[in-house]
Short mmCIF file of C-alpha atoms and ligand atoms in Angstrom, two decimals:
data_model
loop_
_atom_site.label_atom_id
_atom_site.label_comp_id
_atom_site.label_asym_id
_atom_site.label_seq_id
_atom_site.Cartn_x
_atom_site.Cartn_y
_atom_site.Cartn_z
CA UNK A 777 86.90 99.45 82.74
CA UNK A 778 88.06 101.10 86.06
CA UNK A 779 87.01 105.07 85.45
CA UNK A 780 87.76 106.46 88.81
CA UNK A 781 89.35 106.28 92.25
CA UNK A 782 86.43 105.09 93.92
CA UNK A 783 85.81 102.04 91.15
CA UNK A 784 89.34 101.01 91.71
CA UNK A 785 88.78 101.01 95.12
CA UNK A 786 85.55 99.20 95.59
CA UNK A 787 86.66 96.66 92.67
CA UNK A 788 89.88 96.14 95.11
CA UNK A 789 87.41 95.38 98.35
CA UNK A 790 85.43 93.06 95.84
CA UNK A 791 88.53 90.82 95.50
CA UNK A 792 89.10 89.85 99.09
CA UNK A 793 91.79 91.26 101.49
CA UNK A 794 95.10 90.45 100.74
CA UNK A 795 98.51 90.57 102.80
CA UNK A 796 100.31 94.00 102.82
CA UNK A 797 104.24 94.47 103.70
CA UNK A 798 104.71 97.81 104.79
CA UNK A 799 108.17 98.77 104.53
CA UNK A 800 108.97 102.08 107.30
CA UNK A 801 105.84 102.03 108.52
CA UNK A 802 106.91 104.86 111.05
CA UNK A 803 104.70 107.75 109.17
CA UNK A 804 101.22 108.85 110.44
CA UNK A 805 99.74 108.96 107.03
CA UNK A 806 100.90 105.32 106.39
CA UNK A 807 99.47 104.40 109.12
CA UNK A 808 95.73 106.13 108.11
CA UNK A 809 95.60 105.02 105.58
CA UNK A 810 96.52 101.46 106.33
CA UNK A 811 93.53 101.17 109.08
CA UNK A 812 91.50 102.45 106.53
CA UNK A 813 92.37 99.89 104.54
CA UNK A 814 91.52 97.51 107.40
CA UNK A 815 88.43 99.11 107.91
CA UNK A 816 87.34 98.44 104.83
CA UNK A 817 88.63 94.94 104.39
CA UNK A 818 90.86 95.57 102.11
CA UNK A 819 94.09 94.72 103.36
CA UNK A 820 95.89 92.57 106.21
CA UNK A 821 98.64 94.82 106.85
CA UNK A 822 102.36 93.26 108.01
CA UNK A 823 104.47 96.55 109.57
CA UNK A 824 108.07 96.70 109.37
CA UNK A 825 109.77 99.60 111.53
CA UNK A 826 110.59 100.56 114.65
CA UNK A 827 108.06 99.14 116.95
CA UNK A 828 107.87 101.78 119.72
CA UNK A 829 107.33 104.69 117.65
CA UNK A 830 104.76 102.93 115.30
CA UNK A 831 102.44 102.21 118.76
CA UNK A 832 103.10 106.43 119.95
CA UNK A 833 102.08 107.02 116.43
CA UNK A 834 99.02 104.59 116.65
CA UNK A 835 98.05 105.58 119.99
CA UNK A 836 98.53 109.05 118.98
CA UNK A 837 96.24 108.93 116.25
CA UNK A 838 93.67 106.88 117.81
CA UNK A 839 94.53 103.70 116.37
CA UNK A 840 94.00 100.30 118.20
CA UNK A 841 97.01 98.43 117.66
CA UNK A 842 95.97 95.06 118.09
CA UNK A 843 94.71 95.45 114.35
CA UNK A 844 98.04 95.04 112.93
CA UNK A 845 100.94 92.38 113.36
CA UNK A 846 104.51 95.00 113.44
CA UNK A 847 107.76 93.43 113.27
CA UNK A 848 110.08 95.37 115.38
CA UNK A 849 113.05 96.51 113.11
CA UNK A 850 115.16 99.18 114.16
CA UNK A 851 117.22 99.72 111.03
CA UNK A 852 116.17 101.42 108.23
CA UNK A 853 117.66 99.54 105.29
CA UNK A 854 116.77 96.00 107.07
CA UNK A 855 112.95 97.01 107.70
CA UNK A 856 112.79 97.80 103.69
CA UNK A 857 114.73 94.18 103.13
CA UNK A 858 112.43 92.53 105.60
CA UNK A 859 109.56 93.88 104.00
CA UNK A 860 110.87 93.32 100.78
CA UNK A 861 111.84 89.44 101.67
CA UNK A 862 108.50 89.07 102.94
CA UNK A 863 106.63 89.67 99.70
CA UNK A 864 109.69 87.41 97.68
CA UNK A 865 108.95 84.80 99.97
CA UNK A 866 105.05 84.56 99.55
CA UNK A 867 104.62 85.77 103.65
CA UNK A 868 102.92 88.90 102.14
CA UNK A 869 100.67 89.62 98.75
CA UNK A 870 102.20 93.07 98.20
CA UNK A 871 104.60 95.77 98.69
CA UNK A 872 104.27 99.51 99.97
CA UNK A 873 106.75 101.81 100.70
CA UNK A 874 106.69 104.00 104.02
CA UNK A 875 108.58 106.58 105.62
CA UNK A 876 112.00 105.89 103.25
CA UNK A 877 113.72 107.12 100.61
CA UNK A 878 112.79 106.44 97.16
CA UNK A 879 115.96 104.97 95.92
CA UNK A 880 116.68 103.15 99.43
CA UNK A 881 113.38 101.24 98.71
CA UNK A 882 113.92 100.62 95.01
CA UNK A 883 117.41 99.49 95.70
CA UNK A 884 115.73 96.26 97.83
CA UNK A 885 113.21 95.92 95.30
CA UNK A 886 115.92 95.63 92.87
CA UNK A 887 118.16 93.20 95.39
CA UNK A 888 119.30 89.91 93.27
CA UNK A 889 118.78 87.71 95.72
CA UNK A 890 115.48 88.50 97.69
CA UNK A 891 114.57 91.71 95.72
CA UNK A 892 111.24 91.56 93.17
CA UNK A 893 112.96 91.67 89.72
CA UNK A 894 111.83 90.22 86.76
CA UNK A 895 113.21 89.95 83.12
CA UNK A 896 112.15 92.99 82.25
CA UNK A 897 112.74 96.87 82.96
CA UNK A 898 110.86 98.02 85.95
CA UNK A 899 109.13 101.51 85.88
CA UNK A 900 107.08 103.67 88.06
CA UNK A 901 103.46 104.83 86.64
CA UNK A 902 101.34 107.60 88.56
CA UNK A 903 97.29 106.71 87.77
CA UNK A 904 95.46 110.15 88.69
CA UNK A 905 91.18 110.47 88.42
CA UNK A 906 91.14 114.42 87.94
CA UNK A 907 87.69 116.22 88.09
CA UNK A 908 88.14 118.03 84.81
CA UNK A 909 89.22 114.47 82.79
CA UNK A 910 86.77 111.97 81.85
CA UNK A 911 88.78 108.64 82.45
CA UNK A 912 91.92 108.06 84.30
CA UNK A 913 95.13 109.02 83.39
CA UNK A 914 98.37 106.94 83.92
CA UNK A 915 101.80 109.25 84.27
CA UNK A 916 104.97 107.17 83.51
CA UNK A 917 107.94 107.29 84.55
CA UNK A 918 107.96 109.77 86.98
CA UNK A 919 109.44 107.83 90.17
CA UNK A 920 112.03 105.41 88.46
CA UNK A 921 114.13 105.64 85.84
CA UNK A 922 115.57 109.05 85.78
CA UNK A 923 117.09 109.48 81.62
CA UNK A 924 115.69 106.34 79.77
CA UNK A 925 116.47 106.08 76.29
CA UNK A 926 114.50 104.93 73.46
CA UNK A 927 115.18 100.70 74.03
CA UNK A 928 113.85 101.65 78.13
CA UNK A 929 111.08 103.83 76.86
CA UNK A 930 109.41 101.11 75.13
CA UNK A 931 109.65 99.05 77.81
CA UNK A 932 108.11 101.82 79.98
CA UNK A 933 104.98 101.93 77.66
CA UNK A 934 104.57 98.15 77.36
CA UNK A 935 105.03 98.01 81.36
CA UNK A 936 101.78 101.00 81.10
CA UNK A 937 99.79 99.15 78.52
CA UNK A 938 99.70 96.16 80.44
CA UNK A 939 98.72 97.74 83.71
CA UNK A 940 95.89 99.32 81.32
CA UNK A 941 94.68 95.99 80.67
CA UNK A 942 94.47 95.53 84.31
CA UNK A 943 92.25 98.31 84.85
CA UNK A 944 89.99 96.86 82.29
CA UNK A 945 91.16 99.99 80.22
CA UNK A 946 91.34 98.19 76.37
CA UNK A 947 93.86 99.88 73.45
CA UNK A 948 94.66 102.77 75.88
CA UNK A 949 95.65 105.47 73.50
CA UNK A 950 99.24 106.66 74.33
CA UNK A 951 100.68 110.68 74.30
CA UNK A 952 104.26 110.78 73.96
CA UNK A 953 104.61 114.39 75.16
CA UNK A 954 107.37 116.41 74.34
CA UNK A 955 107.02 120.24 74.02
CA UNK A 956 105.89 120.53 70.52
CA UNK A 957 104.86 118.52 68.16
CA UNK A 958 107.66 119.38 65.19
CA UNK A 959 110.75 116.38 65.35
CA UNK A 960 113.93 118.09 66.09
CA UNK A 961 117.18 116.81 66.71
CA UNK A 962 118.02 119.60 69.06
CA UNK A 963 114.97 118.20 71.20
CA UNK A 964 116.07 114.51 71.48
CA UNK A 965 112.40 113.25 72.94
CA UNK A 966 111.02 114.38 69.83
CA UNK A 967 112.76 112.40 67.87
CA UNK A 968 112.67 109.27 70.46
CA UNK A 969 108.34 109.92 70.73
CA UNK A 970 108.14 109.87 66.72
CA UNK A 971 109.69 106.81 66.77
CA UNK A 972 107.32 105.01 69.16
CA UNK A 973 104.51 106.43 67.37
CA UNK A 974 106.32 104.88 63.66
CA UNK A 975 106.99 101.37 65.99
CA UNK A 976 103.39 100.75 67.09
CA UNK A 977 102.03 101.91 63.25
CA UNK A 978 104.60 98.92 62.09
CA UNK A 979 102.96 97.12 64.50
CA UNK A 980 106.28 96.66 66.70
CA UNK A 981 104.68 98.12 69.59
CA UNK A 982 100.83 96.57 70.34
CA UNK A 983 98.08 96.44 72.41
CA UNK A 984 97.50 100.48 72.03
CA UNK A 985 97.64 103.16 69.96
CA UNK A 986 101.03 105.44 70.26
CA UNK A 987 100.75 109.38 69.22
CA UNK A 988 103.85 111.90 69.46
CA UNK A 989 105.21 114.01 69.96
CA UNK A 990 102.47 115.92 71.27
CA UNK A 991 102.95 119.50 73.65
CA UNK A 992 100.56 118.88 76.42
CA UNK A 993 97.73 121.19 75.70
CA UNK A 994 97.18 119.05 72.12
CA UNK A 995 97.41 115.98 74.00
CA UNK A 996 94.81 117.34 76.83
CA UNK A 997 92.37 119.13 74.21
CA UNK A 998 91.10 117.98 71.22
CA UNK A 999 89.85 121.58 70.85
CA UNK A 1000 93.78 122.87 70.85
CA UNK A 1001 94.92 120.01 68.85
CA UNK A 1002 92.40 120.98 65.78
CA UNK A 1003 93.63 124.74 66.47
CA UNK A 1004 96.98 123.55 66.13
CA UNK A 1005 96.11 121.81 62.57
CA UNK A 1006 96.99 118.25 64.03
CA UNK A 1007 95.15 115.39 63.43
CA UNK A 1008 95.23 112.75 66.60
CA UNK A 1009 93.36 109.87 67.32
CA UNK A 1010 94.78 110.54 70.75
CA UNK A 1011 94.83 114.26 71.31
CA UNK A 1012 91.97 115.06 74.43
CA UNK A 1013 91.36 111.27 75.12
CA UNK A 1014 94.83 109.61 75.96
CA UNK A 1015 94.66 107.06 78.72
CA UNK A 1016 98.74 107.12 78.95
CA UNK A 1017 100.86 110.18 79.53
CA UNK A 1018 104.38 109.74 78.53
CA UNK A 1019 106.91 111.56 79.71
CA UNK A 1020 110.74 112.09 78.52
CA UNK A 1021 112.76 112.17 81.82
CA UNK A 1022 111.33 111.46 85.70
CA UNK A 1023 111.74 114.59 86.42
CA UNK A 1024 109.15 115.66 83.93
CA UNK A 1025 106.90 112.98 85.12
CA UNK A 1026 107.30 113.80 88.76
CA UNK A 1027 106.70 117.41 88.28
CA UNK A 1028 103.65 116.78 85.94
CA UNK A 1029 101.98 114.44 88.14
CA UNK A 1030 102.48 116.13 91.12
CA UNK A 1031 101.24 119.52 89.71
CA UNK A 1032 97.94 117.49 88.87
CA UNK A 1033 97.62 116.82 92.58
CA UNK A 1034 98.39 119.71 94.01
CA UNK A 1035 96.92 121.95 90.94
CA UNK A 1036 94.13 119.97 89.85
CA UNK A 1037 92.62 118.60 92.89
CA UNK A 1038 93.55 114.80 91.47
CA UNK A 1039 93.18 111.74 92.78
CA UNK A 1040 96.26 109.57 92.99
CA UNK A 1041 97.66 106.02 93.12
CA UNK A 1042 100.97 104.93 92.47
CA UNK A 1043 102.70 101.64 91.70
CA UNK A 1044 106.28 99.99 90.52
CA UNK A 1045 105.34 97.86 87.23
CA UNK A 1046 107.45 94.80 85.97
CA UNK A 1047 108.03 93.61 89.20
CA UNK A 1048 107.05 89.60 90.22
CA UNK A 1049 104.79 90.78 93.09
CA UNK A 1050 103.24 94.02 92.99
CA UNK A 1051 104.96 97.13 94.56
CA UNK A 1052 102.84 100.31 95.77
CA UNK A 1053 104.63 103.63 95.82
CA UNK A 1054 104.07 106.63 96.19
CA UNK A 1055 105.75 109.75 97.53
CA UNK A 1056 106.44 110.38 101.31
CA UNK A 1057 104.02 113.58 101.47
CA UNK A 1058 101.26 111.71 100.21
CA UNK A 1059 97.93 112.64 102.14
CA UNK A 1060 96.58 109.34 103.50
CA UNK A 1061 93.92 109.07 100.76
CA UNK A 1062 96.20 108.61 98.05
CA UNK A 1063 97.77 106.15 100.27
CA UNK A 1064 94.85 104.27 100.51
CA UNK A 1065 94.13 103.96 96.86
CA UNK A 1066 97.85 103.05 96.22
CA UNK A 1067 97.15 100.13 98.77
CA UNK A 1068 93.48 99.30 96.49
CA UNK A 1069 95.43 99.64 93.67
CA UNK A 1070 98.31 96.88 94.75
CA UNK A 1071 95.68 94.91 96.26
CA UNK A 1072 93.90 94.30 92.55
CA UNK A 1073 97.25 93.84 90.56
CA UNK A 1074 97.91 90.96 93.20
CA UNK A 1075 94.69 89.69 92.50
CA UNK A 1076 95.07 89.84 88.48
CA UNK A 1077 96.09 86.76 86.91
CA UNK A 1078 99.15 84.79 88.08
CA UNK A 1079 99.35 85.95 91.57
CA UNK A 1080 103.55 85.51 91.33
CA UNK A 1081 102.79 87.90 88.35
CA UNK A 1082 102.20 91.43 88.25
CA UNK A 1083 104.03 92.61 84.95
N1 LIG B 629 114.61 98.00 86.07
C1 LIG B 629 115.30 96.85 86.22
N2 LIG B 629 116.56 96.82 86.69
C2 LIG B 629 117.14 97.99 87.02
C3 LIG B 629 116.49 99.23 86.89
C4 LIG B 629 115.15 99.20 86.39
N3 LIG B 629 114.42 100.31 86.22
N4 LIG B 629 117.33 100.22 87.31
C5 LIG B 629 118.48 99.61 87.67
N5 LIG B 629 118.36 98.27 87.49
C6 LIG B 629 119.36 97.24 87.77
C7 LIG B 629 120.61 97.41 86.89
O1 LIG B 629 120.47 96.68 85.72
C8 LIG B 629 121.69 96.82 87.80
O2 LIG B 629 121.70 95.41 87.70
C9 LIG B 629 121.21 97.18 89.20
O3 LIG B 629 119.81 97.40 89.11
C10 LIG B 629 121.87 98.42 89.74
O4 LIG B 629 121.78 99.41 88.73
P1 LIG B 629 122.30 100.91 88.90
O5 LIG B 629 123.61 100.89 89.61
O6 LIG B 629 122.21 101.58 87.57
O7 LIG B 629 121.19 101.55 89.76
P2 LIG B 629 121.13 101.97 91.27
O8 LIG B 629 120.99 100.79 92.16
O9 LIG B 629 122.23 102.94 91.58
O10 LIG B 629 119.76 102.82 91.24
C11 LIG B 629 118.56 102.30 90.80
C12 LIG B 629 117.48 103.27 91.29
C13 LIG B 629 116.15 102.82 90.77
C14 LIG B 629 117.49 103.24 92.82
C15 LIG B 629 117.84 104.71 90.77
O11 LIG B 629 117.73 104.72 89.40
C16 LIG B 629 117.02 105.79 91.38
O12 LIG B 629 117.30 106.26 92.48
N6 LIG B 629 115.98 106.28 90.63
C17 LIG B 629 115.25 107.46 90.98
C18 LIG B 629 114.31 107.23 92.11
C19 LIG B 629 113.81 108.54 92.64
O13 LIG B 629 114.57 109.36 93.14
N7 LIG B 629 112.52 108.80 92.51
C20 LIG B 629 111.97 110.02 92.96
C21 LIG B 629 110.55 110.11 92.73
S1 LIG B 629 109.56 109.84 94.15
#
């Protein structure tokens, strides 16, 4: 079981390096943390972007860049499809997303004919290793699907659960936060989160154990749930955070960072190759985990499988 950033990250080097499309690479904190990531033997990075300003950036930052193999692409939206096609096409082991807009880059991951679709719902999870929480803790959907209902919630959670089992995290115990913990109609994710919770007690939801809806200080605290009278097997230990809209998820996660002094990695689940993103402000650490963190989930199981 993976309990911090610097397990994921050392498990990641332990697997061998693998072949990274970047797509944008035009950012000097992509570019960090992708040497890094060299340095460390981690990754074999594959740079799609416009060539002369990724070498000023490189030389600028010190950066030999002999390391890395760029393809020059001038356009935006055929750098992301480039980088997208490469992954599709077995070139590259696994995705990241550079200097580009979040929905630009989802729309090529979501492309028919070379995109990285599966069967099922694809979903965006945040895993954070904060200094005041004993294990890590997996945000989702913050980055993806902006209103799901209940049918695309489920999917969300099974998407988590199985990324759990990829971190060697076993039954992860599952908050499905909402503001309080009282089912109202007039609160819609209430009612959505009690559901889930009655699913996976019928057994129609597996591999974890669901709880909500829980307000986020029972969910954090044991100590506040037991003030609040509520009885949780999840409340203070929950591997899974989730969240009733992305914009909850985004704000929540990114308060954690910026608040909380976490740790963060972020990845696309569901998709046939795996898919590393995180936002464009990113410090070139988190960066670097997202890339150990898309590194293992191409090493875990079927490499064409990362769902
Ligand atoms: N999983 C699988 N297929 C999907 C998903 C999904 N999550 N979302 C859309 N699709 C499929 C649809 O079934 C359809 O076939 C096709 O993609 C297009 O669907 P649309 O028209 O509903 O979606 P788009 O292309 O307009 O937008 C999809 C995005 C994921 C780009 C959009 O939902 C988006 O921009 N999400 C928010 C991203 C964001 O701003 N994140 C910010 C945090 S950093």
């Amino acid at each position: 079981m993976i309990k911090n950033m610097e397990e994921l990250v050392k498990k990641a080097v332990s697997g061998g390096k693998k072949i990274l499309s970047v797509a944008c690479a035009e950012d000097e904190n992509v570019l960090e943390a992708i040497a890094r990531a060299v340095d460390i033997d981690l990754a074999y990075p594959l740079l799609f972007g416009d060539k002369g300003v990724i070498v000023d950036l490189l030389k600028k930052i010190g950066i030999e860049n002999s390391r890395f193999e760029i393809v020059d692409v001038k356009d935006e939206n055929e750098a992301v499809r480039q980088a997208v096609s490469a992954v599709s096409s077995g070139q590259a082991d696994f995705l990241m997303k550079g200097l580009v807009s979040t929905s630009k880059f989802l729309k090529n991951v979501l492309d028919k004919e070379y995109g990285l679709r599966s069967s099922q719902l694809l979903s965006h999870a945040a895993i954070l290793s904060l200094p005041s929480y004993h294990k890590l803790l997996i945000v989702t959907d913050g980055g993806m699907n902006e209103h799901p209902d209940i049918g695309a919630k489920i999917h969300i959670l099974e998407n988590s659960v199985r990324l759990c089992e990829k971190l060697g995290i076993v039954n992860p115990k599952v908050a499905v936060l909402a503001g309080v913990e009282t089912v109202s109609e007039k609160q819609p994710e209430t009612v959505d989160a009690a559901q889930m919770s009655k699913m996976n007690f019928n057994g129609q939801i597996k591999n974890c154990v669901v709880d909500g809806p829980l307000a986020i200080d029972a969910a954090l605290s044991s100590e506040s749930a037991t003030h609040k009278n509520i009885k949780s097997p999840v409340a203070g230990d929950a591997d899974i955070f989730m969240v009733p809209s992305m914009s909850a998820g985004n704000m929540l996660a990114k308060s954690l960072i910026y608040l909380a002094s976490a740790q963060a990695a972020g990845a696309i689940l569901g998709t046939s190759k795996p898919v590393v993103m995180l936002s464009r402000s990113d410090e070139p650490k988190t960066k670097l985990n997202s890339i150990a963190l898309g590194s293992l989930l191409a090493q875990s199981g079927k490499a064409a499988d990362c769902s």
